[in-house]
Coordinates of C-alpha atoms and ligand atoms in Angstrom, one line a residue:
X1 CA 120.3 70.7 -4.7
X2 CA 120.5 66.9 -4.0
X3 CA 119.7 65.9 -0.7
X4 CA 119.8 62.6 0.8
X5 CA 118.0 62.0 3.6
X6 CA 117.9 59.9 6.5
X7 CA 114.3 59.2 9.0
X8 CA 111.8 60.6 6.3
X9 CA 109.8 57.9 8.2
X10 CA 109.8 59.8 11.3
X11 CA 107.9 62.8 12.3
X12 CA 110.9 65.4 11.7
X13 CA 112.0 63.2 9.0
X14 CA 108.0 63.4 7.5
X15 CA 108.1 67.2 7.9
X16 CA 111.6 67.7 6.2
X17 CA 110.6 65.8 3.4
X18 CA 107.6 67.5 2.9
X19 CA 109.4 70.4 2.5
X20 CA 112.0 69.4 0.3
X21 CA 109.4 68.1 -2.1
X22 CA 107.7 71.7 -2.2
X23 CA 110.9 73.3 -3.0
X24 CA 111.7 74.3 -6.4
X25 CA 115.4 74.3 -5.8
X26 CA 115.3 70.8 -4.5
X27 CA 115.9 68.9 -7.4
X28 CA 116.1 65.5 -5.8
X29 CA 115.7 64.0 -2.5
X30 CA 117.3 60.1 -1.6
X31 CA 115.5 58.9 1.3
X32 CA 117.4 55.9 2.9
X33 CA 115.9 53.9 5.3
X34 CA 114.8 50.5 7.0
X35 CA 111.2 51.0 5.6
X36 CA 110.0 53.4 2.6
X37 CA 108.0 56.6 3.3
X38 CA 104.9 56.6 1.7
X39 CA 103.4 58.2 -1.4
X40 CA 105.3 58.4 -4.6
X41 CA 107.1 61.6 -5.6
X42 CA 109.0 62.4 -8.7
X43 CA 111.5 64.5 -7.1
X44 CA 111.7 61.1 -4.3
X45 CA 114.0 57.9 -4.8
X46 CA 114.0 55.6 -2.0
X47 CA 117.2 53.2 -0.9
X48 CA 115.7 50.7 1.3
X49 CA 118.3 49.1 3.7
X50 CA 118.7 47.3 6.4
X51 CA 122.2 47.5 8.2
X52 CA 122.8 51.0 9.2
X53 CA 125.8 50.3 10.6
X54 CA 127.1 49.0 7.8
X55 CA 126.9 51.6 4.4
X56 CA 129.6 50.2 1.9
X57 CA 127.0 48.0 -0.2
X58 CA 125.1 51.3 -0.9
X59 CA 128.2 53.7 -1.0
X60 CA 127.6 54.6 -4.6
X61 CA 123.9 55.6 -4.1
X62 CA 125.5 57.8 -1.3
X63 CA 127.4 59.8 -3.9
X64 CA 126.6 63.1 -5.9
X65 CA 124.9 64.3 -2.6
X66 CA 124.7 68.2 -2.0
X67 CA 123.0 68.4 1.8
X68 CA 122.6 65.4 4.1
X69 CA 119.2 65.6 6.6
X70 CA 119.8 63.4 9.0
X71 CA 116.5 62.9 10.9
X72 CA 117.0 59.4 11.9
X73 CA 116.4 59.2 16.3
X74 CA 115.1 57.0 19.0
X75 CA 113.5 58.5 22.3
X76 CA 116.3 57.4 24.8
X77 CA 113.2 56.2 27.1
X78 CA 113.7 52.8 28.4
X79 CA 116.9 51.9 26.4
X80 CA 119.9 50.9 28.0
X81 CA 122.8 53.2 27.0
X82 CA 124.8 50.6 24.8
X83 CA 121.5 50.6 22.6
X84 CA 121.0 54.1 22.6
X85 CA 124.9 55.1 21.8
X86 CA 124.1 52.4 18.5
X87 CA 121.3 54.3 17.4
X88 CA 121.9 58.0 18.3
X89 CA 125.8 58.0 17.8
X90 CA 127.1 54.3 15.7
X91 CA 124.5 55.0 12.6
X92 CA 124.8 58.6 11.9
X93 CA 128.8 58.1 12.2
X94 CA 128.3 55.3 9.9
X95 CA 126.4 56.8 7.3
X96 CA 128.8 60.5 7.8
X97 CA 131.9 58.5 7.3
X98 CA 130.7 57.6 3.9
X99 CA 129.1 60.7 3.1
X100 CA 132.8 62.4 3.7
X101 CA 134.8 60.3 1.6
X102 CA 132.5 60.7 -1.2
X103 CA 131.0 64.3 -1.0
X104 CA 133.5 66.5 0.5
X105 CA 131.6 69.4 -0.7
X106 CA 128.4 68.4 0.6
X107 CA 126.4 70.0 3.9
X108 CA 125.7 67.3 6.6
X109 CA 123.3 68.3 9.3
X110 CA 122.2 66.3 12.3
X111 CA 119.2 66.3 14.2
X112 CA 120.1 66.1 17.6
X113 CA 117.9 67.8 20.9
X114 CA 117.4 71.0 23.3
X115 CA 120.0 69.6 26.3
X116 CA 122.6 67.4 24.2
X117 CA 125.8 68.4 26.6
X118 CA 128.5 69.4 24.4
X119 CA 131.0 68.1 27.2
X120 CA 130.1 64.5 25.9
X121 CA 130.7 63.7 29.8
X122 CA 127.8 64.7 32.0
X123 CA 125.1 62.3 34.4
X124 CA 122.2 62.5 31.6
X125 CA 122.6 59.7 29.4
X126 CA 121.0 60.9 25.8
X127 CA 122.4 64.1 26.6
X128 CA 126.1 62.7 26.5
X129 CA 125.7 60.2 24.1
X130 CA 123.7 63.4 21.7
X131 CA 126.5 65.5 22.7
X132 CA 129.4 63.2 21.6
X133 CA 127.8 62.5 18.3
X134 CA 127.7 66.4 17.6
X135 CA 131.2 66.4 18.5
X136 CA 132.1 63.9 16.3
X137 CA 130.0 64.8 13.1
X138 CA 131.1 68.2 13.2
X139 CA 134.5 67.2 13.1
X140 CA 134.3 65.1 10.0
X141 CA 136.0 66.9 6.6
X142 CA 132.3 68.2 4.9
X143 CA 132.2 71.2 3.2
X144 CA 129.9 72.3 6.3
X145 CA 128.3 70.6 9.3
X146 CA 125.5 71.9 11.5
X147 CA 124.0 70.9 14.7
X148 CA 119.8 71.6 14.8
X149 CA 118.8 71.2 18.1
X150 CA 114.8 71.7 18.4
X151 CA 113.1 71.3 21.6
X152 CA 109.4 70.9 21.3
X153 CA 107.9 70.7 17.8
X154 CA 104.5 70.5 16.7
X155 CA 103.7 68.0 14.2
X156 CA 102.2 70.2 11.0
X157 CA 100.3 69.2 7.5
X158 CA 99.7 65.4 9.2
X159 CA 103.2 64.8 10.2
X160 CA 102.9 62.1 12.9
X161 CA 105.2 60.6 14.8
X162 CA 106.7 56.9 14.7
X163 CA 106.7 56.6 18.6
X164 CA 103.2 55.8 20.4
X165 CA 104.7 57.8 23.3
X166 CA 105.1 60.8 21.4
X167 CA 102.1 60.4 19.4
X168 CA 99.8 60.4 22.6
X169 CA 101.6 63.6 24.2
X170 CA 101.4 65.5 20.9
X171 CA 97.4 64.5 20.5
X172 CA 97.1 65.8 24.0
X173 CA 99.4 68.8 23.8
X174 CA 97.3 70.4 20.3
X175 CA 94.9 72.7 21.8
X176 CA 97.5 74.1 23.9
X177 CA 99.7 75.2 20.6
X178 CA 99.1 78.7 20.6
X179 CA 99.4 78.8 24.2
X180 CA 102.7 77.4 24.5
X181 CA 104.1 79.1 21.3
X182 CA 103.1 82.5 23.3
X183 CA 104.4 81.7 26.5
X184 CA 107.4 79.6 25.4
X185 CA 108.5 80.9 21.8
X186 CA 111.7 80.3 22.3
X187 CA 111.4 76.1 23.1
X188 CA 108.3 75.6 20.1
X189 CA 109.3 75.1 16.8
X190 CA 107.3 72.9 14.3
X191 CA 108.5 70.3 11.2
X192 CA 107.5 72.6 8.6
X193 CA 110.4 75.6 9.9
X194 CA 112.5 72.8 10.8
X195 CA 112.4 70.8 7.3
X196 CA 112.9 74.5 5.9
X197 CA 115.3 76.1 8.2
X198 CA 117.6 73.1 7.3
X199 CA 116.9 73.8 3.2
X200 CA 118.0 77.5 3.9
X201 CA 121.4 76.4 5.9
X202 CA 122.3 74.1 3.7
X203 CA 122.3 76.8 0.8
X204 CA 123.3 79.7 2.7
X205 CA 124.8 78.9 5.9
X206 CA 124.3 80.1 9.6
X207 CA 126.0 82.0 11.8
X208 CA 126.7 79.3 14.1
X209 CA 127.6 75.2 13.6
X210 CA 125.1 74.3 17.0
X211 CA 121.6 76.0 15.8
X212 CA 119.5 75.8 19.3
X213 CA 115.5 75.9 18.9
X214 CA 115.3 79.7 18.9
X215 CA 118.4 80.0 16.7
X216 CA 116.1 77.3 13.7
X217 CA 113.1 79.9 14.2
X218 CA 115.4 82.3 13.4
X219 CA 116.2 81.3 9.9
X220 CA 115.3 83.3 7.2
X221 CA 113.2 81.1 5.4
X222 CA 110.4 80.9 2.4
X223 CA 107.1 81.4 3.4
X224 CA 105.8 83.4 5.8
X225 CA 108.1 83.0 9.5
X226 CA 107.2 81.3 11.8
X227 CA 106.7 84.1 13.9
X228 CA 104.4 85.9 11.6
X229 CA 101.8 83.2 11.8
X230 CA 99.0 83.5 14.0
X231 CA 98.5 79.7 13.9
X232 CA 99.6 76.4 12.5
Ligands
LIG301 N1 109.9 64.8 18.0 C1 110.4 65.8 18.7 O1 109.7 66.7 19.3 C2 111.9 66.0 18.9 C3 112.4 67.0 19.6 C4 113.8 67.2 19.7 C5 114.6 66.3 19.1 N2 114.1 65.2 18.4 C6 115.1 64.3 17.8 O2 114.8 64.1 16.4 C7 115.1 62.8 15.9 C8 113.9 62.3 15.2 O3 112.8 62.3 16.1 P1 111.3 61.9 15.6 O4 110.4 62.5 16.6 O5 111.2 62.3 14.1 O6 111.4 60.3 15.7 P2 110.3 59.2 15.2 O7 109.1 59.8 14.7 O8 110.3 58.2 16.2 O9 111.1 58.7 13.8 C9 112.3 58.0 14.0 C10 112.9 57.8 12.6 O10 114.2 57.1 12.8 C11 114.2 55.9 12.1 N3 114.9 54.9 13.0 C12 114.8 54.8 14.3 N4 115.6 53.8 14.7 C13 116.2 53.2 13.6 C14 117.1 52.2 13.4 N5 117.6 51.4 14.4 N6 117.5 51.9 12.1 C15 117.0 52.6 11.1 N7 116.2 53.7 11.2 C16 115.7 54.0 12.5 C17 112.7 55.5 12.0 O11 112.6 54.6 10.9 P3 111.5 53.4 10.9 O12 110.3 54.1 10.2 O13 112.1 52.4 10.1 O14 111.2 53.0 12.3 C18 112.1 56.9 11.7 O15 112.3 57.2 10.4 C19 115.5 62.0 17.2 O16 116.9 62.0 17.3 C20 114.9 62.9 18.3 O17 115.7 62.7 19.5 C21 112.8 65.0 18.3

């Protein structure tokens, strides 16, 4: 499996990678973005570019993909909507509509979050702007299109995240872990069953396009489950 993906900068994006490169049946992952993600692989080529809004110089690299992980995201915090909708909705329509004209047997699965409103119309701003992206991806001509929507996930194997915010709440969430994961199993997930939830779906499917938190820990995947682990 080819897989191009988009974020491996980020924390999910870090984690997904991660496990793409430990998968045998990975053969080759494309990671485009603004800035490279470190470490050399063999199994790793990196496109760096700069307007994501604008894909056509790079279509070519785009083509002979398998599975699209797209892991590219902002925090909605302090943006104004018009910025938000450019990041969280213009770019990953951008880089789908290429994707579709030139893999139309290729999997394309967005990264979206716990609350996107699949209305597209309600009061909570990410929420709508998530929720209309979804929409729109999902109706684009791929072979198959899913929607992963995690909730809380732990950074693992020393993911971290891009956004100071995040990175102070995770440092002071870590003891509390287990705790959370036994009260709350249901909205706890981590990067290494999301990075390998998406591997599995883009082979085999799922029953469902919209893959809520509970719905990724419940992906058969390689490795022991999440929910046989004591601890991560
Ligand atoms: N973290 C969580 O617990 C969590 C939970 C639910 C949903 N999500 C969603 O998952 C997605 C990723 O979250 P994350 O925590 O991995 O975020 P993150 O650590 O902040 O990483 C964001 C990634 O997106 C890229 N990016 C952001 N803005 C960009 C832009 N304008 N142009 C090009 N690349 C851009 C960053 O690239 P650079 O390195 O170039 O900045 C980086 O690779 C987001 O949509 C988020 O809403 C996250």
């Amino acid at each position: 499996m080819n897989v191009l993906l988009f974020g491996a900068t980020g924390m999910i994006g870090q984690g997904v990678l991660r496990e793409c490169l430990l998968d045998p049946g990975v053969d080759s992952v494309l990671a485009v973005g603004r800035t490279p993600p470190s470490g050399p692989h063999p199994k790793l080529r990196v496109l760096v570019h700069q307007d994501f809004l604008d894909f056509s110089t790079v279509a070519d690299d785009m083509t002979g993909v398998d599975a699209c992980f797209f892991c590219l995201g902002v925090s909605s915090a302090g943006m104004t909507e018009p910025d938000y909708r450019r990041v969280s909705y213009d770019i990953p329509l951008a880089a789908a509509h290429v994707l579709a004209a030139r893999n139309p047997g290729m999997t394309f699965i967005f990264v979206s979050g716990a609350g996107a409103d699949s209305t597209g119309q309600g009061r909570l701003m990410w929420a709508r702007v998530k929720g209309q992206a979804e929409n729109a991806l999902l109706a684009l001509p791929f072979r198959a299109s899913y929607v992963f929507r995690p909730a809380f996930v732990q950074p693992m194997h020393g993911v971290r995240s891009r956004t100071a915010l995040y990175r102070a709440v995770y440092a002071a969430a870590a003891p509390l872990y287990p705790v959370w994961r036994a009260l709350l199993p249901r909205y706890v997930t981590t990067t290494e069953q999301v990075g390998r939830a998406m591997i599995a779906v883009a082979r085999r499917g799922a029953p469902t396009r919209v893959l809520e938190n509970a719905d990724i820990n419940a992906v058969p995947v390689a490795g022991p489950t999440l929910a046989s682990r004591s601890g991560v």
